[in-house]
mmCIF file of C-alpha atoms and ligand atoms in Angstrom:
data_model
loop_
_atom_site.group_PDB
_atom_site.id
_atom_site.type_symbol
_atom_site.label_atom_id
_atom_site.label_comp_id
_atom_site.label_asym_id
_atom_site.label_seq_id
_atom_site.Cartn_x
_atom_site.Cartn_y
_atom_site.Cartn_z
ATOM 1 C CA MET A 1 14.795 26.528 18.422
ATOM 2 C CA ASP A 2 18.806 25.798 18.222
ATOM 3 C CA THR A 3 20.410 26.124 15.364
ATOM 4 C CA THR A 4 24.165 26.427 16.641
ATOM 5 C CA GLY A 5 24.557 22.187 16.170
ATOM 6 C CA ALA A 6 23.710 22.563 12.660
ATOM 7 C CA THR A 7 25.584 25.992 11.966
ATOM 8 C CA GLU A 8 28.428 24.709 13.244
ATOM 9 C CA ARG A 9 28.357 21.430 11.000
ATOM 10 C CA TYR A 10 27.808 23.638 8.302
ATOM 11 C CA LEU A 11 31.005 25.961 8.822
ATOM 12 C CA GLN A 12 32.969 22.775 9.641
ATOM 13 C CA MET A 13 31.656 21.139 5.872
ATOM 14 C CA THR A 14 32.155 24.324 3.894
ATOM 15 C CA GLY A 15 34.375 27.012 5.553
ATOM 16 C CA ARG A 16 31.548 29.169 5.203
ATOM 17 C CA SER A 17 28.378 30.509 7.077
ATOM 18 C CA PRO A 18 25.233 29.235 6.163
ATOM 19 C CA GLU A 19 22.841 31.300 3.559
ATOM 20 C CA GLY A 20 19.615 30.329 6.420
ATOM 21 C CA VAL A 21 18.558 27.414 8.606
ATOM 22 C CA TRP A 22 15.303 25.746 8.768
ATOM 23 C CA SER A 23 13.554 23.154 10.735
ATOM 24 C CA ALA A 24 10.924 20.438 10.455
ATOM 25 C CA PRO A 25 9.134 18.697 12.833
ATOM 26 C CA GLY A 26 8.472 14.820 13.738
ATOM 27 C CA ARG A 27 4.927 13.827 14.469
ATOM 28 C CA VAL A 28 2.759 11.321 16.498
ATOM 29 C CA ASN A 29 -0.270 10.780 14.733
ATOM 30 C CA LEU A 30 -3.212 10.653 17.969
ATOM 31 C CA ILE A 31 -5.361 8.093 15.721
ATOM 32 C CA GLY A 32 -5.700 7.316 11.922
ATOM 33 C CA GLU A 33 -3.309 4.644 11.045
ATOM 34 C CA HIS A 34 -3.225 3.033 7.577
ATOM 35 C CA THR A 35 -5.660 5.506 6.592
ATOM 36 C CA ASP A 36 -3.521 7.748 4.590
ATOM 37 C CA TYR A 37 -2.771 5.648 1.618
ATOM 38 C CA ASN A 38 -6.415 4.284 1.831
ATOM 39 C CA GLY A 39 -7.714 8.167 1.327
ATOM 40 C CA GLY A 40 -8.855 8.099 4.703
ATOM 41 C CA LEU A 41 -8.790 10.419 7.489
ATOM 42 C CA ALA A 42 -5.788 10.573 10.196
ATOM 43 C CA LEU A 43 -5.363 13.245 13.162
ATOM 44 C CA PRO A 44 -1.275 14.007 13.906
ATOM 45 C CA ILE A 45 0.298 16.588 15.853
ATOM 46 C CA ALA A 46 3.756 18.218 15.244
ATOM 47 C CA LEU A 47 6.199 17.514 17.818
ATOM 48 C CA PRO A 48 8.971 19.231 19.662
ATOM 49 C CA GLN A 49 11.554 17.143 18.530
ATOM 50 C CA ARG A 50 12.646 18.825 15.508
ATOM 51 C CA THR A 51 15.480 18.332 12.270
ATOM 52 C CA VAL A 52 17.539 21.222 11.786
ATOM 53 C CA VAL A 53 18.938 22.047 8.073
ATOM 54 C CA ALA A 54 22.233 24.725 7.507
ATOM 55 C CA ALA A 55 22.094 25.069 3.817
ATOM 56 C CA GLY A 56 23.503 27.602 1.173
ATOM 57 C CA ARG A 57 23.028 27.580 -3.106
ATOM 58 C CA ARG A 58 25.506 26.044 -4.725
ATOM 59 C CA ASP A 59 26.102 26.934 -8.618
ATOM 60 C CA ASP A 60 27.779 23.598 -9.978
ATOM 61 C CA GLY A 61 24.147 21.496 -9.805
ATOM 62 C CA MET A 62 26.214 19.739 -7.050
ATOM 63 C CA LEU A 63 24.716 18.064 -3.515
ATOM 64 C CA ARG A 64 27.163 18.204 -0.496
ATOM 65 C CA VAL A 65 25.294 17.064 2.523
ATOM 66 C CA THR A 66 26.385 15.984 6.129
ATOM 67 C CA SER A 67 24.265 14.549 8.989
ATOM 68 C CA ALA A 68 25.187 14.087 12.652
ATOM 69 C CA GLY A 69 25.642 10.621 13.537
ATOM 70 C CA PHE A 70 27.094 9.872 10.066
ATOM 71 C CA ARG A 71 30.133 9.780 9.509
ATOM 72 C CA ARG A 72 30.798 10.679 5.458
ATOM 73 C CA VAL A 73 30.423 13.860 4.234
ATOM 74 C CA VAL A 74 27.984 12.785 1.065
ATOM 75 C CA LYS A 75 28.535 14.543 -2.466
ATOM 76 C CA LEU A 76 26.963 13.856 -5.615
ATOM 77 C CA ALA A 77 25.183 15.412 -8.752
ATOM 78 C CA LEU A 78 21.714 16.446 -8.795
ATOM 79 C CA ASP A 79 21.158 15.271 -12.056
ATOM 80 C CA ASP A 80 22.719 11.838 -11.195
ATOM 81 C CA VAL A 81 19.640 11.572 -9.097
ATOM 82 C CA GLY A 82 16.955 9.052 -9.785
ATOM 83 C CA PRO A 83 15.108 5.726 -8.281
ATOM 84 C CA GLY A 84 17.705 3.453 -7.082
ATOM 85 C CA THR A 85 20.385 6.574 -6.608
ATOM 86 C CA PRO A 86 21.272 7.686 -4.101
ATOM 87 C CA THR A 87 20.993 5.081 -1.750
ATOM 88 C CA GLY A 88 21.263 4.900 2.285
ATOM 89 C CA TRP A 89 20.071 8.113 3.929
ATOM 90 C CA THR A 90 21.008 10.359 1.707
ATOM 91 C CA SER A 91 18.308 9.561 -0.650
ATOM 92 C CA TYR A 92 15.654 10.479 1.736
ATOM 93 C CA VAL A 93 17.774 14.388 0.886
ATOM 94 C CA ALA A 94 18.419 13.959 -2.824
ATOM 95 C CA GLY A 95 14.862 13.259 -3.292
ATOM 96 C CA VAL A 96 13.604 16.303 -2.504
ATOM 97 C CA PRO A 97 15.759 18.588 -4.858
ATOM 98 C CA TRP A 98 14.849 15.787 -7.491
ATOM 99 C CA ALA A 99 10.861 15.402 -6.994
ATOM 100 C CA LEU A 100 10.817 19.453 -6.843
ATOM 101 C CA ARG A 101 12.462 19.222 -10.409
ATOM 102 C CA GLN A 102 10.304 16.236 -11.512
ATOM 103 C CA ALA A 103 7.081 19.317 -10.456
ATOM 104 C CA GLY A 104 8.849 21.148 -12.676
ATOM 105 C CA TYR A 105 10.355 23.688 -10.133
ATOM 106 C CA ASP A 106 14.221 24.857 -11.037
ATOM 107 C CA VAL A 107 16.415 24.065 -8.179
ATOM 108 C CA GLY A 108 19.976 23.585 -8.035
ATOM 109 C CA GLY A 109 22.838 22.634 -5.794
ATOM 110 C CA MET A 110 23.381 22.579 -2.253
ATOM 111 C CA ASP A 111 25.931 22.479 0.622
ATOM 112 C CA LEU A 112 23.416 20.888 3.915
ATOM 113 C CA ALA A 113 24.571 20.536 7.492
ATOM 114 C CA ILE A 114 21.664 18.225 9.492
ATOM 115 C CA THR A 115 21.481 17.202 12.985
ATOM 116 C CA SER A 116 17.912 15.879 14.455
ATOM 117 C CA GLN A 117 16.410 15.287 17.990
ATOM 118 C CA VAL A 118 13.875 13.157 16.171
ATOM 119 C CA PRO A 119 14.908 9.388 16.847
ATOM 120 C CA LEU A 120 15.706 7.806 14.087
ATOM 121 C CA GLY A 121 13.670 5.014 12.978
ATOM 122 C CA ALA A 122 11.250 5.324 16.243
ATOM 123 C CA GLY A 123 7.667 5.715 14.248
ATOM 124 C CA LEU A 124 7.929 9.468 14.986
ATOM 125 C CA SER A 125 8.888 10.284 11.687
ATOM 126 C CA SER A 126 12.737 11.380 11.357
ATOM 127 C CA SER A 127 12.249 10.971 7.402
ATOM 128 C CA ALA A 128 9.330 13.120 6.730
ATOM 129 C CA ALA A 129 11.352 15.515 9.511
ATOM 130 C CA LEU A 130 14.360 14.847 7.160
ATOM 131 C CA GLU A 131 13.039 15.643 4.190
ATOM 132 C CA CYS A 132 10.748 18.522 4.644
ATOM 133 C CA ALA A 133 13.822 20.371 6.532
ATOM 134 C CA VAL A 134 15.385 19.894 2.852
ATOM 135 C CA GLY A 135 12.518 21.172 0.955
ATOM 136 C CA ALA A 136 11.821 24.342 3.299
ATOM 137 C CA ALA A 137 15.059 25.260 2.745
ATOM 138 C CA LEU A 138 15.057 24.585 -1.348
ATOM 139 C CA ALA A 139 12.039 26.222 -1.472
ATOM 140 C CA ASP A 140 12.855 29.570 -0.039
ATOM 141 C CA LEU A 141 16.503 29.464 -0.860
ATOM 142 C CA TYR A 142 15.502 29.136 -4.652
ATOM 143 C CA GLY A 143 12.513 31.316 -4.168
ATOM 144 C CA LEU A 144 9.668 28.593 -4.703
ATOM 145 C CA GLY A 145 7.143 30.574 -2.580
ATOM 146 C CA LEU A 146 6.113 27.126 -0.992
ATOM 147 C CA LEU A 147 6.229 27.921 2.713
ATOM 148 C CA ASP A 148 4.321 30.822 1.922
ATOM 149 C CA ASP A 149 0.832 29.290 2.560
ATOM 150 C CA ASP A 150 -1.172 25.850 3.180
ATOM 151 C CA ALA A 151 -1.536 25.474 -0.687
ATOM 152 C CA GLY A 152 2.400 25.701 -1.460
ATOM 153 C CA ARG A 153 3.469 23.657 1.700
ATOM 154 C CA THR A 154 1.073 21.428 0.136
ATOM 155 C CA THR A 155 2.785 20.857 -3.340
ATOM 156 C CA LEU A 156 6.011 21.032 -0.381
ATOM 157 C CA ALA A 157 4.405 18.055 1.128
ATOM 158 C CA ALA A 158 3.935 15.806 -1.648
ATOM 159 C CA ALA A 159 7.464 16.704 -3.492
ATOM 160 C CA CYS A 160 8.825 14.978 0.142
ATOM 161 C CA VAL A 161 6.105 12.115 -0.669
ATOM 162 C CA ARG A 162 7.668 11.737 -3.997
ATOM 163 C CA ALA A 163 11.111 11.074 -2.647
ATOM 164 C CA GLU A 164 10.300 9.181 -0.218
ATOM 165 C CA ASN A 165 8.677 6.412 -2.014
ATOM 166 C CA GLU A 166 10.674 6.775 -5.729
ATOM 167 C CA ILE A 167 14.151 7.437 -4.248
ATOM 168 C CA ALA A 168 14.426 6.368 -0.978
ATOM 169 C CA GLY A 169 12.136 3.108 -1.332
ATOM 170 C CA ALA A 170 9.431 3.565 1.135
ATOM 171 C CA SER A 171 5.860 2.956 -0.168
ATOM 172 C CA THR A 172 4.645 4.808 3.265
ATOM 173 C CA GLY A 173 1.353 7.495 2.469
ATOM 174 C CA GLY A 174 1.013 11.826 2.594
ATOM 175 C CA LEU A 175 0.744 11.299 6.330
ATOM 176 C CA ASP A 176 4.140 12.336 8.228
ATOM 177 C CA GLN A 177 4.847 15.042 5.052
ATOM 178 C CA ALA A 178 1.525 16.899 6.089
ATOM 179 C CA ALA A 179 2.074 16.469 9.594
ATOM 180 C CA SER A 180 5.683 18.068 9.235
ATOM 181 C CA LEU A 181 4.567 21.096 6.666
ATOM 182 C CA ARG A 182 1.257 21.611 7.367
ATOM 183 C CA CYS A 183 0.203 21.508 11.611
ATOM 184 C CA ARG A 184 -0.296 24.218 13.747
ATOM 185 C CA ALA A 185 0.919 25.132 17.229
ATOM 186 C CA GLY A 186 -1.709 24.086 19.756
ATOM 187 C CA HIS A 187 -3.869 22.132 17.205
ATOM 188 C CA ALA A 188 -3.733 18.728 16.055
ATOM 189 C CA LEU A 189 -4.299 18.478 11.970
ATOM 190 C CA LEU A 190 -7.206 16.816 10.891
ATOM 191 C CA LEU A 191 -6.341 15.641 7.644
ATOM 192 C CA ASP A 192 -8.482 14.504 4.759
ATOM 193 C CA CYS A 193 -6.426 11.400 2.791
ATOM 194 C CA ARG A 194 -8.977 11.710 -0.275
ATOM 195 C CA ASP A 195 -9.125 15.423 -0.664
ATOM 196 C CA GLY A 196 -6.170 16.939 0.591
ATOM 197 C CA SER A 197 -7.581 19.067 3.042
ATOM 198 C CA ALA A 198 -6.325 19.668 6.741
ATOM 199 C CA THR A 199 -8.222 21.098 9.260
ATOM 200 C CA PRO A 200 -6.799 22.477 12.830
ATOM 201 C CA VAL A 201 -8.223 20.996 15.531
ATOM 202 C CA PRO A 202 -7.396 22.667 18.704
ATOM 203 C CA PHE A 203 -5.941 20.433 21.043
ATOM 204 C CA ASP A 204 -4.498 21.400 24.550
ATOM 205 C CA LEU A 205 -3.846 19.312 27.130
ATOM 206 C CA THR A 206 -2.008 21.523 29.804
ATOM 207 C CA GLU A 207 -5.668 23.045 30.145
ATOM 208 C CA GLN A 208 -7.100 19.997 30.803
ATOM 209 C CA GLY A 209 -4.859 19.198 33.737
ATOM 210 C CA LEU A 210 -3.628 16.043 30.950
ATOM 211 C CA THR A 211 -0.073 14.523 29.811
ATOM 212 C CA LEU A 212 0.275 12.977 26.204
ATOM 213 C CA LEU A 213 3.323 10.422 26.898
ATOM 214 C CA VAL A 214 5.284 9.044 23.916
ATOM 215 C CA THR A 215 7.063 5.865 24.777
ATOM 216 C CA ASP A 216 9.844 4.889 22.493
ATOM 217 C CA THR A 217 9.896 1.258 22.467
ATOM 218 C CA ARG A 218 13.480 1.474 20.909
ATOM 219 C CA ALA A 219 12.852 -2.144 19.216
ATOM 220 C CA PRO A 220 13.163 -0.540 15.330
ATOM 221 C CA HIS A 221 10.924 -0.765 12.772
ATOM 222 C CA SER A 222 11.801 -0.815 8.615
ATOM 223 C CA LEU A 223 9.271 0.425 6.857
ATOM 224 C CA VAL A 224 11.776 -0.505 3.285
ATOM 225 C CA ASP A 225 11.718 -4.394 4.568
ATOM 226 C CA GLY A 226 8.673 -4.837 2.810
ATOM 227 C CA GLN A 227 5.691 -5.573 5.423
ATOM 228 C CA TYR A 228 4.086 -2.348 4.997
ATOM 229 C CA ALA A 229 3.981 -2.021 1.264
ATOM 230 C CA ALA A 230 2.596 -5.321 1.822
ATOM 231 C CA ARG A 231 -0.495 -4.118 4.129
ATOM 232 C CA ARG A 232 -0.701 -1.348 1.224
ATOM 233 C CA ARG A 233 -0.732 -4.145 -1.837
ATOM 234 C CA VAL A 234 -3.987 -5.763 0.414
ATOM 235 C CA CYS A 235 -5.752 -2.737 0.525
ATOM 236 C CA GLU A 236 -5.386 -1.675 -2.971
ATOM 237 C CA GLU A 237 -6.114 -5.116 -4.057
ATOM 238 C CA ALA A 238 -9.585 -5.141 -1.789
ATOM 239 C CA ALA A 239 -10.099 -1.470 -3.352
ATOM 240 C CA VAL A 240 -9.695 -3.073 -6.794
ATOM 241 C CA ILE A 241 -12.507 -6.367 -5.557
ATOM 242 C CA LEU A 242 -14.351 -4.081 -4.317
ATOM 243 C CA GLY A 243 -15.036 -1.525 -7.387
ATOM 244 C CA VAL A 244 -13.774 1.586 -5.562
ATOM 245 C CA PRO A 245 -10.488 4.032 -6.098
ATOM 246 C CA THR A 246 -9.773 3.815 -2.402
ATOM 247 C CA LEU A 247 -11.132 2.340 1.103
ATOM 248 C CA ARG A 248 -12.280 5.489 1.973
ATOM 249 C CA GLU A 249 -15.934 4.832 0.006
ATOM 250 C CA ILE A 250 -16.722 2.350 1.948
ATOM 251 C CA SER A 251 -18.684 4.032 5.151
ATOM 252 C CA LEU A 252 -19.149 1.768 7.916
ATOM 253 C CA PRO A 253 -22.786 0.970 7.187
ATOM 254 C CA ASP A 254 -21.545 -0.566 4.337
ATOM 255 C CA LEU A 255 -18.807 -2.861 5.880
ATOM 256 C CA ASP A 256 -20.496 -5.543 6.784
ATOM 257 C CA GLY A 257 -21.589 -6.196 2.947
ATOM 258 C CA ALA A 258 -18.214 -5.462 1.823
ATOM 259 C CA LEU A 259 -16.424 -7.533 3.695
ATOM 260 C CA SER A 260 -19.218 -10.674 2.646
ATOM 261 C CA ARG A 261 -17.397 -9.517 -1.394
ATOM 262 C CA LEU A 262 -14.119 -10.154 0.134
ATOM 263 C CA PRO A 263 -12.094 -13.138 -0.691
ATOM 264 C CA ASP A 264 -10.116 -14.534 2.376
ATOM 265 C CA ASP A 265 -9.864 -13.346 5.540
ATOM 266 C CA GLU A 266 -6.495 -11.602 5.561
ATOM 267 C CA HIS A 267 -8.471 -9.101 3.385
ATOM 268 C CA ARG A 268 -11.154 -9.012 5.356
ATOM 269 C CA ARG A 269 -9.424 -8.249 8.744
ATOM 270 C CA ARG A 270 -7.359 -4.916 6.864
ATOM 271 C CA VAL A 271 -10.352 -3.627 5.025
ATOM 272 C CA ARG A 272 -12.061 -3.822 8.744
ATOM 273 C CA HIS A 273 -9.288 -2.241 10.365
ATOM 274 C CA VAL A 274 -9.039 0.966 7.599
ATOM 275 C CA VAL A 275 -12.718 1.036 7.169
ATOM 276 C CA THR A 276 -13.565 1.687 11.615
ATOM 277 C CA GLU A 277 -9.945 3.571 11.471
ATOM 278 C CA THR A 278 -11.470 6.106 9.890
ATOM 279 C CA ALA A 279 -14.341 6.211 11.743
ATOM 280 C CA ARG A 280 -12.560 6.815 14.635
ATOM 281 C CA VAL A 281 -10.922 9.220 13.639
ATOM 282 C CA GLU A 282 -13.905 11.192 13.634
ATOM 283 C CA GLU A 283 -15.196 10.101 16.928
ATOM 284 C CA VAL A 284 -12.109 11.478 18.137
ATOM 285 C CA VAL A 285 -12.636 14.585 16.426
ATOM 286 C CA ALA A 286 -16.124 15.364 18.081
ATOM 287 C CA ALA A 287 -14.852 13.786 21.559
ATOM 288 C CA LEU A 288 -12.715 16.689 21.309
ATOM 289 C CA GLU A 289 -15.064 19.367 20.403
ATOM 290 C CA LEU A 290 -16.900 18.060 23.509
ATOM 291 C CA ASP A 291 -13.965 17.786 25.834
ATOM 292 C CA ASP A 292 -14.475 14.641 26.151
ATOM 293 C CA TRP A 293 -11.066 12.807 26.837
ATOM 294 C CA VAL A 294 -12.438 10.150 28.531
ATOM 295 C CA ARG A 295 -14.113 9.673 24.682
ATOM 296 C CA VAL A 296 -10.936 9.999 23.041
ATOM 297 C CA GLY A 297 -8.845 7.365 25.606
ATOM 298 C CA LYS A 298 -11.787 4.373 24.181
ATOM 299 C CA ALA A 299 -11.121 5.386 20.805
ATOM 300 C CA PHE A 300 -7.333 5.047 20.998
ATOM 301 C CA VAL A 301 -7.483 1.592 22.689
ATOM 302 C CA LEU A 302 -9.602 0.146 20.133
ATOM 303 C CA SER A 303 -7.583 1.569 17.768
ATOM 304 C CA HIS A 304 -4.855 -0.215 19.325
ATOM 305 C CA ALA A 305 -6.812 -3.549 19.485
ATOM 306 C CA SER A 306 -7.547 -3.161 15.699
ATOM 307 C CA LEU A 307 -4.008 -2.458 14.654
ATOM 308 C CA ARG A 308 -3.495 -5.272 16.432
ATOM 309 C CA ASP A 309 -5.498 -8.080 15.851
ATOM 310 C CA ASP A 310 -6.788 -7.134 12.136
ATOM 311 C CA PHE A 311 -3.984 -5.093 10.785
ATOM 312 C CA GLU A 312 -1.256 -6.995 12.649
ATOM 313 C CA VAL A 313 1.414 -4.504 12.695
ATOM 314 C CA THR A 314 2.366 -4.320 16.454
ATOM 315 C CA SER A 315 4.658 -5.471 17.942
ATOM 316 C CA ALA A 316 5.062 -7.348 21.902
ATOM 317 C CA GLU A 317 7.193 -4.091 23.033
ATOM 318 C CA LEU A 318 4.096 -1.729 21.681
ATOM 319 C CA ASP A 319 1.188 -3.996 23.157
ATOM 320 C CA LEU A 320 3.107 -4.609 26.361
ATOM 321 C CA ALA A 321 3.754 -0.419 26.544
ATOM 322 C CA VAL A 322 -0.037 0.311 25.707
ATOM 323 C CA ASP A 323 -1.407 -2.499 28.417
ATOM 324 C CA THR A 324 0.913 -0.922 31.134
ATOM 325 C CA ALA A 325 -0.032 2.406 30.121
ATOM 326 C CA LEU A 326 -3.782 1.367 30.841
ATOM 327 C CA ALA A 327 -2.776 -0.776 33.928
ATOM 328 C CA HIS A 328 -1.250 2.272 35.423
ATOM 329 C CA GLY A 329 -4.166 4.986 34.759
ATOM 330 C CA ALA A 330 -4.305 6.311 31.315
ATOM 331 C CA LEU A 331 -8.013 7.323 29.789
ATOM 332 C CA GLY A 332 -6.214 5.793 26.991
ATOM 333 C CA ALA A 333 -3.125 4.430 24.930
ATOM 334 C CA ARG A 334 -2.144 3.055 21.591
ATOM 335 C CA MET A 335 0.853 2.706 18.953
ATOM 336 C CA THR A 336 1.499 5.461 16.852
ATOM 337 C CA GLY A 337 3.159 5.304 13.376
ATOM 338 C CA GLY A 338 3.218 2.598 10.841
ATOM 339 C CA GLY A 339 3.957 -0.515 13.749
ATOM 340 C CA PHE A 340 6.015 -3.259 13.394
ATOM 341 C CA GLY A 341 7.619 -1.926 16.658
ATOM 342 C CA GLY A 342 8.564 2.112 16.708
ATOM 343 C CA SER A 343 6.455 4.183 19.511
ATOM 344 C CA THR A 344 3.078 4.495 21.629
ATOM 345 C CA ILE A 345 1.316 6.899 22.860
ATOM 346 C CA ALA A 346 -0.541 7.142 26.133
ATOM 347 C CA LEU A 347 -3.148 10.053 27.397
ATOM 348 C CA VAL A 348 -2.636 10.272 30.894
ATOM 349 C CA PRO A 349 -3.343 12.896 34.019
ATOM 350 C CA ALA A 350 -0.377 14.846 34.191
ATOM 351 C CA GLU A 351 0.451 14.260 37.748
ATOM 352 C CA ARG A 352 0.479 10.493 36.972
ATOM 353 C CA ALA A 353 2.944 11.201 33.960
ATOM 354 C CA ASP A 354 6.391 10.082 35.418
ATOM 355 C CA ASP A 355 4.727 7.163 37.461
ATOM 356 C CA LEU A 356 3.694 5.783 33.947
ATOM 357 C CA ALA A 357 7.485 6.011 32.621
ATOM 358 C CA SER A 358 8.681 4.303 35.217
ATOM 359 C CA GLU A 359 6.333 1.517 35.105
ATOM 360 C CA ILE A 360 6.714 1.423 31.628
ATOM 361 C CA GLU A 361 10.289 0.805 31.945
ATOM 362 C CA ARG A 362 9.911 -1.591 34.455
ATOM 363 C CA ALA A 363 7.464 -3.612 32.712
ATOM 364 C CA PHE A 364 10.238 -3.818 30.058
ATOM 365 C CA ALA A 365 13.328 -4.657 32.363
ATOM 366 C CA ASP A 366 11.074 -7.823 33.527
ATOM 367 C CA ALA A 367 10.219 -8.937 30.306
ATOM 368 C CA ARG A 368 13.999 -8.476 29.218
ATOM 369 C CA MET A 369 13.245 -6.240 26.734
ATOM 370 C CA ARG A 370 15.534 -3.074 25.684
ATOM 371 C CA ALA A 371 14.830 -0.276 27.692
ATOM 372 C CA PRO A 372 12.150 2.358 26.209
ATOM 373 C CA VAL A 373 12.376 5.950 26.647
ATOM 374 C CA SER A 374 9.276 7.463 27.590
ATOM 375 C CA PHE A 375 8.681 12.040 27.035
ATOM 376 C CA PRO A 376 5.941 14.339 27.494
ATOM 377 C CA VAL A 377 4.808 16.373 24.107
ATOM 378 C CA THR A 378 2.380 19.007 22.930
ATOM 379 C CA ALA A 379 1.210 20.017 19.903
ATOM 380 C CA SER A 380 4.147 22.107 18.451
ATOM 381 C CA GLY A 381 4.604 24.112 14.784
ATOM 382 C CA PRO A 382 5.001 23.028 11.416
ATOM 383 C CA ALA A 383 9.026 23.174 9.267
ATOM 384 C CA ALA A 384 9.823 27.533 9.418
ATOM 385 C CA ARG A 385 13.073 28.945 9.072
ATOM 386 C CA ASP A 386 14.620 29.693 12.150
ATOM 387 C CA ALA A 387 17.728 31.653 11.410
HETATM 388 P P1 ADP B 1 10.682 7.154 11.142
HETATM 389 O O1 ADP B 1 10.297 7.962 9.696
HETATM 390 O O2 ADP B 1 9.738 6.538 12.044
HETATM 391 O O3 ADP B 1 12.001 7.902 12.108
HETATM 392 P P2 ADP B 1 11.606 5.980 8.912
HETATM 393 O O4 ADP B 1 12.591 4.116 8.786
HETATM 394 O O5 ADP B 1 11.013 6.188 7.897
HETATM 395 O O6 ADP B 1 11.852 5.849 10.552
HETATM 396 O O7 ADP B 1 12.951 6.957 8.903
HETATM 397 C C1 ADP B 1 14.197 6.839 8.953
HETATM 398 C C2 ADP B 1 15.699 6.570 8.217
HETATM 399 O O8 ADP B 1 15.384 7.787 7.806
HETATM 400 C C3 ADP B 1 16.989 6.795 8.974
HETATM 401 O O9 ADP B 1 17.526 5.130 8.893
HETATM 402 C C4 ADP B 1 18.236 7.427 7.533
HETATM 403 O O10 ADP B 1 17.942 7.146 6.797
HETATM 404 C C5 ADP B 1 16.905 8.458 7.785
HETATM 405 N N1 ADP B 1 17.127 9.919 8.564
HETATM 406 C C6 ADP B 1 16.424 10.440 9.137
HETATM 407 N N2 ADP B 1 16.599 11.260 9.846
HETATM 408 C C7 ADP B 1 17.810 11.501 9.595
HETATM 409 C C8 ADP B 1 19.018 12.249 10.548
HETATM 410 N N3 ADP B 1 18.851 13.316 10.765
HETATM 411 N N4 ADP B 1 20.484 12.117 9.357
HETATM 412 C C9 ADP B 1 20.196 11.478 8.251
HETATM 413 N N5 ADP B 1 19.673 10.208 7.803
HETATM 414 C C10 ADP B 1 18.516 10.398 8.992
HETATM 415 MG MG1 MG B 2 9.792 7.577 8.611
#
């Protein structure tokens, strides 16, 4: 990991060298969308793109933060952090020591300088990459031992989720933080959001002559604007009506019976997406074990249709990127992340990936949409200390 940008930024802000440098990856979710807060299954990989944090402790309980692309250096007292304070991008940073303190960990002030290769607001989880990089730095510098094993990383992920939910005010589930802290290079992570378990699943595309092409539609999504929270609320209402703790308790054979007990079409469609989506994660894991990539691709296509028609979180850009990919040789394609804009993934024979990127760009130009950015990704490593 290139740590020079963050290190130089730190030097500019503090006049000293950092005590260390940490980084954490963004993610794409292969399948299992809007399942995390319903106790369901998801299957993310960590991206090669990472957020880097150069850090050093302070003994005055203050947090001082700078991030590339944001002009202001922000300084605030840790004791002042709480729901509603601070606002803006620093909430994702300040929320992490706040949540660790809430969990009983003794953490103090920090100087933090941040750079990132994860595009912001592209559905590739720059928010979790930021929280997890900051969390990794805090955990190491304050000797919390939370990076040492999966149990510690699970605890740290929970603190990062609280930071995002309660300080940043985005009601996301736990998928992104688990991916950033618990993924393994060369593997996808089968995440069970009911029991919190995470199982690495080998995921090596180059061996298969395949490429996973990410397309950032650059149609910015906003999870804080209420749509995400609205979907989550309907799912939680449905679980109450059905008398289950989460929608995970509804299995595929129970689905029709459950749907008949729901009051309206909106609840029925949201529940149908969530229940069938967890089944599709199981389908993809089974297909990966058999190296049956055609089956994987088919599940991607069904997932996108369900997110478009039943969960209603796609956009014209996401649909166009997926349709173009399918028309130009992709085995499968779908939106990834929360939706309402953001990114898609396409599983495509390696030799056709460049052409596909051009075709998507052309389709967007024809539709007078902002130019998208496509790039291949591989399953990469989790949050770690780099220097
Ligand atoms: P996503 O996680 O898909 O990129 P979100 O809306 O969840 O999109 O998070 C994006 C927000 O996270 C940004 O608007 C900003 O507030 C914050 N953020 C992410 N990365 C950084 C960074 N490197 N520096 C400052 N803020 C960041
Ligand atoms: Mg996010």
